[in-house]
PDB file of C-alpha atoms and ligand atoms in Angstrom:
ATOM      1  CA  MET A   1      38.147  -8.849  -0.847  1.00 64.00           C
ATOM      2  CA  LYS A   2      37.102 -11.505  -3.309  1.00 91.00           C
ATOM      3  CA  PHE A   3      33.626 -12.873  -3.545  1.00 97.00           C
ATOM      4  CA  GLU A   4      33.425 -16.652  -3.835  1.00 96.00           C
ATOM      5  CA  ILE A   5      30.717 -18.865  -5.433  1.00 96.00           C
ATOM      6  CA  GLU A   6      28.505 -20.730  -2.934  1.00 97.00           C
ATOM      7  CA  SER A   7      28.642 -24.467  -3.715  1.00 97.00           C
ATOM      8  CA  LEU A   8      25.437 -26.230  -4.870  1.00 97.00           C
ATOM      9  CA  PRO A   9      23.527 -27.621  -1.934  1.00 96.00           C
ATOM     10  CA  TYR A  10      22.878 -30.893  -3.888  1.00 98.00           C
ATOM     11  CA  ALA A  11      24.326 -33.027  -6.665  1.00 98.00           C
ATOM     12  CA  TYR A  12      23.978 -31.879 -10.350  1.00 98.00           C
ATOM     13  CA  ASN A  13      21.510 -34.690 -11.028  1.00 98.00           C
ATOM     14  CA  ALA A  14      19.466 -34.101  -7.819  1.00 98.00           C
ATOM     15  CA  LEU A  15      16.798 -32.040  -9.570  1.00 98.00           C
ATOM     16  CA  GLU A  16      16.032 -34.557 -12.259  1.00 98.00           C
ATOM     17  CA  PRO A  17      13.736 -35.197 -14.084  1.00 97.00           C
ATOM     18  CA  TYR A  18      12.527 -31.591 -13.651  1.00 97.00           C
ATOM     19  CA  ILE A  19      15.908 -29.969 -14.325  1.00 97.00           C
ATOM     20  CA  ASP A  20      18.554 -32.137 -16.014  1.00 97.00           C
ATOM     21  CA  ALA A  21      22.112 -32.585 -14.621  1.00 98.00           C
ATOM     22  CA  LYS A  22      23.838 -30.860 -17.506  1.00 97.00           C
ATOM     23  CA  THR A  23      21.595 -27.685 -17.144  1.00 97.00           C
ATOM     24  CA  VAL A  24      22.363 -27.528 -13.400  1.00 98.00           C
ATOM     25  CA  GLU A  25      26.067 -28.032 -14.001  1.00 98.00           C
ATOM     26  CA  ILE A  26      26.337 -25.303 -16.712  1.00 98.00           C
ATOM     27  CA  HIS A  27      23.986 -22.959 -14.831  1.00 98.00           C
ATOM     28  CA  HIS A  28      26.055 -23.159 -11.560  1.00 98.00           C
ATOM     29  CA  ASP A  29      29.557 -23.739 -12.834  1.00 98.00           C
ATOM     30  CA  LYS A  30      29.501 -21.500 -15.794  1.00 98.00           C
ATOM     31  CA  HIS A  31      26.701 -18.815 -15.621  1.00 98.00           C
ATOM     32  CA  HIS A  32      26.781 -18.404 -11.792  1.00 98.00           C
ATOM     33  CA  ALA A  33      30.516 -18.622 -11.663  1.00 98.00           C
ATOM     34  CA  THR A  34      30.839 -16.040 -14.453  1.00 98.00           C
ATOM     35  CA  TYR A  35      28.902 -13.490 -12.401  1.00 98.00           C
ATOM     36  CA  VAL A  36      31.249 -14.080  -9.467  1.00 98.00           C
ATOM     37  CA  ALA A  37      34.293 -13.671 -11.717  1.00 98.00           C
ATOM     38  CA  LYS A  38      33.002 -10.513 -13.386  1.00 98.00           C
ATOM     39  CA  LEU A  39      31.955  -9.026 -10.062  1.00 98.00           C
ATOM     40  CA  ASN A  40      35.394  -9.454  -8.722  1.00 97.00           C
ATOM     41  CA  ALA A  41      37.053  -8.305 -11.910  1.00 97.00           C
ATOM     42  CA  ALA A  42      34.913  -5.089 -11.911  1.00 97.00           C
ATOM     43  CA  ILE A  43      35.839  -4.285  -8.198  1.00 96.00           C
ATOM     44  CA  GLU A  44      39.516  -5.076  -8.808  1.00 95.00           C
ATOM     45  CA  SER A  45      39.592  -2.719 -11.841  1.00 96.00           C
ATOM     46  CA  GLU A  46      38.768   0.196  -9.571  1.00 94.00           C
ATOM     47  CA  GLN A  47      41.722   0.296  -7.248  1.00 89.00           C
ATOM     48  CA  GLY A  48      40.526   3.193  -5.174  1.00 90.00           C
ATOM     49  CA  PHE A  49      37.408   1.202  -4.226  1.00 93.00           C
ATOM     50  CA  ALA A  50      38.579  -1.022  -1.409  1.00 86.00           C
ATOM     51  CA  PHE A  51      35.260  -2.720  -0.523  1.00 91.00           C
ATOM     52  CA  GLU A  52      35.271  -4.991   2.478  1.00 91.00           C
ATOM     53  CA  GLY A  53      31.661  -5.577   3.171  1.00 95.00           C
ATOM     54  CA  THR A  54      29.200  -8.330   2.411  1.00 97.00           C
ATOM     55  CA  LEU A  55      27.398  -8.687  -0.876  1.00 97.00           C
ATOM     56  CA  ASP A  56      24.135  -7.514   0.723  1.00 97.00           C
ATOM     57  CA  GLU A  57      25.946  -4.354   1.801  1.00 97.00           C
ATOM     58  CA  LEU A  58      27.368  -3.821  -1.635  1.00 97.00           C
ATOM     59  CA  LEU A  59      24.042  -4.294  -3.446  1.00 98.00           C
ATOM     60  CA  GLY A  60      22.010  -2.403  -0.728  1.00 97.00           C
ATOM     61  CA  ASP A  61      23.843   0.793  -1.570  1.00 97.00           C
ATOM     62  CA  LEU A  62      25.030   0.958  -5.150  1.00 97.00           C
ATOM     63  CA  GLN A  63      25.570   4.734  -4.807  1.00 96.00           C
ATOM     64  CA  GLN A  64      28.750   3.930  -2.850  1.00 95.00           C
ATOM     65  CA  VAL A  65      30.168   2.180  -5.973  1.00 97.00           C
ATOM     66  CA  PRO A  66      32.216   4.264  -8.349  1.00 97.00           C
ATOM     67  CA  GLU A  67      30.119   5.156 -11.387  1.00 97.00           C
ATOM     68  CA  LYS A  68      32.511   3.587 -13.803  1.00 97.00           C
ATOM     69  CA  ILE A  69      31.942   0.106 -12.392  1.00 98.00           C
ATOM     70  CA  ARG A  70      28.396   0.557 -11.019  1.00 98.00           C
ATOM     71  CA  THR A  71      26.499  -1.116 -13.856  1.00 98.00           C
ATOM     72  CA  ALA A  72      28.923  -4.112 -13.801  1.00 98.00           C
ATOM     73  CA  VAL A  73      28.587  -4.489 -10.051  1.00 98.00           C
ATOM     74  CA  LYS A  74      24.869  -4.191 -10.236  1.00 98.00           C
ATOM     75  CA  ASN A  75      24.396  -6.816 -13.003  1.00 98.00           C
ATOM     76  CA  ASN A  76      27.047  -9.236 -11.892  1.00 98.00           C
ATOM     77  CA  GLY A  77      26.531  -8.806  -8.127  1.00 98.00           C
ATOM     78  CA  GLY A  78      22.808  -9.192  -8.643  1.00 98.00           C
ATOM     79  CA  GLY A  79      23.505 -12.253 -10.681  1.00 98.00           C
ATOM     80  CA  VAL A  80      25.580 -13.701  -7.825  1.00 98.00           C
ATOM     81  CA  TRP A  81      22.997 -12.879  -5.107  1.00 98.00           C
ATOM     82  CA  ASN A  82      20.012 -14.096  -7.126  1.00 98.00           C
ATOM     83  CA  HIS A  83      21.578 -17.480  -7.906  1.00 98.00           C
ATOM     84  CA  ASN A  84      22.759 -18.036  -4.339  1.00 98.00           C
ATOM     85  CA  PHE A  85      19.105 -17.477  -3.377  1.00 98.00           C
ATOM     86  CA  TYR A  86      17.785 -19.571  -6.303  1.00 98.00           C
ATOM     87  CA  TRP A  87      19.691 -22.755  -5.565  1.00 98.00           C
ATOM     88  CA  LYS A  88      18.482 -22.724  -2.022  1.00 98.00           C
ATOM     89  CA  SER A  89      14.914 -22.161  -3.207  1.00 98.00           C
ATOM     90  CA  LEU A  90      14.974 -25.672  -4.805  1.00 98.00           C
ATOM     91  CA  SER A  91      14.936 -29.061  -3.123  1.00 98.00           C
ATOM     92  CA  PRO A  92      15.186 -32.575  -4.370  1.00 97.00           C
ATOM     93  CA  GLU A  93      12.966 -33.669  -1.428  1.00 95.00           C
ATOM     94  CA  ALA A  94       9.266 -33.145  -1.125  1.00 94.00           C
ATOM     95  CA  THR A  95       8.658 -30.204   1.327  1.00 97.00           C
ATOM     96  CA  LYS A  96       5.708 -28.544   2.915  1.00 97.00           C
ATOM     97  CA  PRO A  97       5.051 -24.984   4.175  1.00 98.00           C
ATOM     98  CA  SER A  98       4.960 -24.320   7.877  1.00 98.00           C
ATOM     99  CA  GLN A  99       1.476 -23.819   9.417  1.00 98.00           C
ATOM    100  CA  ALA A 100       2.139 -20.089   9.613  1.00 98.00           C
ATOM    101  CA  LEU A 101       3.170 -19.717   5.927  1.00 98.00           C
ATOM    102  CA  GLU A 102       0.261 -21.978   4.919  1.00 98.00           C
ATOM    103  CA  GLU A 103      -2.199 -19.701   6.607  1.00 98.00           C
ATOM    104  CA  CYS A 104      -0.754 -16.721   4.763  1.00 98.00           C
ATOM    105  CA  ILE A 105      -0.864 -18.602   1.445  1.00 98.00           C
ATOM    106  CA  SER A 106      -4.557 -19.139   2.008  1.00 98.00           C
ATOM    107  CA  LYS A 107      -5.164 -15.534   3.039  1.00 98.00           C
ATOM    108  CA  SER A 108      -3.184 -14.144   0.147  1.00 98.00           C
ATOM    109  CA  PHE A 109      -3.972 -16.446  -2.706  1.00 98.00           C
ATOM    110  CA  GLY A 110      -6.898 -18.619  -1.653  1.00 98.00           C
ATOM    111  CA  ASP A 111      -4.831 -21.827  -1.750  1.00 98.00           C
ATOM    112  CA  MET A 112      -1.575 -23.358  -2.965  1.00 97.00           C
ATOM    113  CA  GLU A 113      -2.823 -24.139  -6.386  1.00 97.00           C
ATOM    114  CA  SER A 114      -3.784 -20.502  -6.998  1.00 98.00           C
ATOM    115  CA  LEU A 115      -0.434 -19.367  -5.733  1.00 98.00           C
ATOM    116  CA  LYS A 116       1.328 -21.690  -8.208  1.00 97.00           C
ATOM    117  CA  LYS A 117      -0.834 -20.585 -11.062  1.00 97.00           C
ATOM    118  CA  LYS A 118      -0.044 -16.881 -10.302  1.00 97.00           C
ATOM    119  CA  LEU A 119       3.687 -17.754 -10.104  1.00 97.00           C
ATOM    120  CA  VAL A 120       3.556 -19.358 -13.570  1.00 97.00           C
ATOM    121  CA  ASP A 121       1.679 -16.419 -14.971  1.00 97.00           C
ATOM    122  CA  SER A 122       4.103 -14.025 -13.569  1.00 97.00           C
ATOM    123  CA  ALA A 123       7.112 -15.979 -14.755  1.00 96.00           C
ATOM    124  CA  LEU A 124       5.522 -16.078 -18.275  1.00 96.00           C
ATOM    125  CA  ALA A 125       4.917 -12.351 -18.232  1.00 95.00           C
ATOM    126  CA  VAL A 126       8.535 -11.453 -17.726  1.00 94.00           C
ATOM    127  CA  PHE A 127       9.604 -10.004 -21.085  1.00 92.00           C
ATOM    128  CA  GLY A 128      13.099 -11.250 -21.902  1.00 94.00           C
ATOM    129  CA  SER A 129      15.337 -12.372 -18.965  1.00 97.00           C
ATOM    130  CA  GLY A 130      14.429 -12.058 -15.381  1.00 97.00           C
ATOM    131  CA  TRP A 131      12.994 -13.637 -12.244  1.00 98.00           C
ATOM    132  CA  ALA A 132       9.715 -14.231 -10.525  1.00 98.00           C
ATOM    133  CA  TRP A 133       9.863 -13.824  -6.697  1.00 98.00           C
ATOM    134  CA  LEU A 134       7.415 -14.886  -4.028  1.00 98.00           C
ATOM    135  CA  CYS A 135       7.720 -12.210  -1.330  1.00 98.00           C
ATOM    136  CA  ALA A 136       6.132 -11.482   2.096  1.00 98.00           C
ATOM    137  CA  ASP A 137       5.592  -8.224   3.770  1.00 98.00           C
ATOM    138  CA  SER A 138       5.920  -7.630   7.493  1.00 96.00           C
ATOM    139  CA  ASP A 139       2.263  -8.484   8.062  1.00 96.00           C
ATOM    140  CA  GLY A 140       2.678 -11.761   6.279  1.00 96.00           C
ATOM    141  CA  LYS A 141       0.852 -10.779   3.158  1.00 98.00           C
ATOM    142  CA  LEU A 142       2.352 -12.635   0.186  1.00 98.00           C
ATOM    143  CA  LYS A 143       2.903 -11.145  -3.226  1.00 97.00           C
ATOM    144  CA  ILE A 144       4.615 -12.277  -6.485  1.00 98.00           C
ATOM    145  CA  VAL A 145       7.060  -9.773  -7.868  1.00 98.00           C
ATOM    146  CA  PRO A 146       8.719 -10.082 -11.304  1.00 97.00           C
ATOM    147  CA  SER A 147      12.128  -8.460 -11.987  1.00 97.00           C
ATOM    148  CA  SER A 148      14.093  -7.888 -15.089  1.00 97.00           C
ATOM    149  CA  ASN A 149      17.692  -8.967 -15.881  1.00 97.00           C
ATOM    150  CA  GLN A 150      19.614  -9.354 -12.584  1.00 98.00           C
ATOM    151  CA  ASP A 151      17.609  -6.813 -10.577  1.00 98.00           C
ATOM    152  CA  SER A 152      17.481  -8.153  -7.008  1.00 98.00           C
ATOM    153  CA  PRO A 153      15.613  -7.895  -3.735  1.00 98.00           C
ATOM    154  CA  ALA A 154      19.032  -7.202  -2.233  1.00 98.00           C
ATOM    155  CA  MET A 155      18.956  -3.847  -4.111  1.00 98.00           C
ATOM    156  CA  ASN A 156      17.274  -0.772  -2.741  1.00 95.00           C
ATOM    157  CA  ILE A 157      14.641  -0.762  -5.515  1.00 95.00           C
ATOM    158  CA  ASP A 158      11.004   0.228  -5.360  1.00 96.00           C
ATOM    159  CA  ALA A 159       9.605  -3.127  -6.464  1.00 96.00           C
ATOM    160  CA  PHE A 160      10.921  -4.814  -3.381  1.00 97.00           C
ATOM    161  CA  LYS A 161      10.284  -2.056  -0.698  1.00 97.00           C
ATOM    162  CA  GLY A 162       9.023  -3.588   2.500  1.00 97.00           C
ATOM    163  CA  LEU A 163       9.179  -7.119   1.099  1.00 98.00           C
ATOM    164  CA  THR A 164      11.208 -10.153   2.050  1.00 98.00           C
ATOM    165  CA  PRO A 165      11.730 -12.673  -0.807  1.00 98.00           C
ATOM    166  CA  ILE A 166      11.068 -16.302   0.175  1.00 98.00           C
ATOM    167  CA  LEU A 167      11.281 -18.201  -3.164  1.00 98.00           C
ATOM    168  CA  THR A 168      12.314 -17.492  -6.708  1.00 98.00           C
ATOM    169  CA  VAL A 169      12.177 -18.830 -10.236  1.00 98.00           C
ATOM    170  CA  ASP A 170      14.851 -18.025 -12.738  1.00 97.00           C
ATOM    171  CA  VAL A 171      13.367 -17.329 -16.086  1.00 95.00           C
ATOM    172  CA  TRP A 172      16.559 -16.644 -18.007  1.00 95.00           C
ATOM    173  CA  GLU A 173      16.788 -19.075 -20.944  1.00 92.00           C
ATOM    174  CA  HIS A 174      20.027 -20.382 -19.562  1.00 94.00           C
ATOM    175  CA  ALA A 175      17.973 -21.953 -16.786  1.00 95.00           C
ATOM    176  CA  TYR A 176      16.059 -24.227 -19.150  1.00 94.00           C
ATOM    177  CA  TYR A 177      17.155 -24.052 -22.687  1.00 92.00           C
ATOM    178  CA  LEU A 178      18.981 -27.385 -22.986  1.00 91.00           C
ATOM    179  CA  LYS A 179      15.966 -29.407 -21.867  1.00 93.00           C
ATOM    180  CA  TYR A 180      12.971 -27.254 -22.647  1.00 91.00           C
ATOM    181  CA  GLN A 181      14.276 -24.979 -25.507  1.00 91.00           C
ATOM    182  CA  ASN A 182      11.801 -22.025 -25.807  1.00 90.00           C
ATOM    183  CA  ARG A 183       9.118 -23.799 -23.633  1.00 93.00           C
ATOM    184  CA  ARG A 184       9.308 -21.518 -20.610  1.00 94.00           C
ATOM    185  CA  GLN A 185       5.912 -22.560 -19.360  1.00 95.00           C
ATOM    186  CA  GLU A 186       6.806 -26.282 -19.251  1.00 95.00           C
ATOM    187  CA  HIS A 187       9.928 -25.436 -17.377  1.00 96.00           C
ATOM    188  CA  VAL A 188       8.256 -23.213 -14.797  1.00 96.00           C
ATOM    189  CA  GLU A 189       5.459 -25.862 -14.251  1.00 97.00           C
ATOM    190  CA  ALA A 190       8.291 -28.429 -13.618  1.00 97.00           C
ATOM    191  CA  ILE A 191      10.041 -26.101 -11.177  1.00 96.00           C
ATOM    192  CA  LEU A 192       6.918 -26.047  -9.013  1.00 97.00           C
ATOM    193  CA  ASN A 193       7.678 -29.573  -8.108  1.00 97.00           C
ATOM    194  CA  LEU A 194      11.111 -28.476  -6.698  1.00 98.00           C
ATOM    195  CA  LEU A 195      10.311 -25.412  -4.647  1.00 98.00           C
ATOM    196  CA  ASP A 196      11.690 -25.748  -1.158  1.00 98.00           C
ATOM    197  CA  TRP A 197       8.730 -24.858   1.146  1.00 98.00           C
ATOM    198  CA  LYS A 198      10.832 -25.608   4.204  1.00 98.00           C
ATOM    199  CA  CYS A 199      13.387 -23.011   3.236  1.00 98.00           C
ATOM    200  CA  ALA A 200      10.556 -20.705   2.354  1.00 98.00           C
ATOM    201  CA  SER A 201       9.006 -21.164   5.735  1.00 98.00           C
ATOM    202  CA  GLU A 202      12.302 -20.280   7.421  1.00 98.00           C
ATOM    203  CA  ARG A 203      12.737 -17.173   5.277  1.00 98.00           C
ATOM    204  CA  PHE A 204       9.156 -16.287   6.064  1.00 98.00           C
ATOM    205  CA  GLU A 205       9.741 -16.538   9.779  1.00 97.00           C
ATOM    206  CA  LYS A 206      12.778 -14.312   9.611  1.00 96.00           C
ATOM    207  CA  ARG A 207      11.182 -11.653   7.429  1.00 95.00           C
ATOM    208  CA  SER A 208      11.627  -8.035   8.454  1.00 83.00           C
TER     209      SER A 208
HETATM  210 MN1   MN B   1      20.442 -18.116 -13.954  1.00 66.68          MN
END
């Protein structure tokens, strides 16, 4: 089975002025696509490993993956999953959280502005490459979880135990370097204008 890249849910220039078209194009068509290609190449290199499941099933149990390709599957498979999740976390349209999510934002952070400030702080605190995830537990309590490299909520790792991710910010330099160079804070503050609260609300409703 070959994994395929999910197409972008909007045009390259749809996220301007916050993220420029060239950055979106390279990020999706080169970086994201390369994770897909390298994931497939790793699986194909191990002919005895005839995996037929979904990406979630693959990442949810990395112990089933032969040791020789496990790191490649983890890094590239995580890269694929995280980017699929990331593109859907952004919207060119202005969106609002559902009433249920809004109530949980108030309970967990005080208000939306405090949540956004925490998200920026968490994104800035990631050393090197990684992600900042807004997650919900089964009671609806919200929490921001940073991750390194391509570690992913789809993996069975302690940081995400009992949590459902509802939004994410990519803080790899490739997500912002062309427009913002080393100015990660400026980029993350710009991204706040694009977060898809409608999608976040749907993910929140479906949390386990
Ligand atoms: Mn990325």
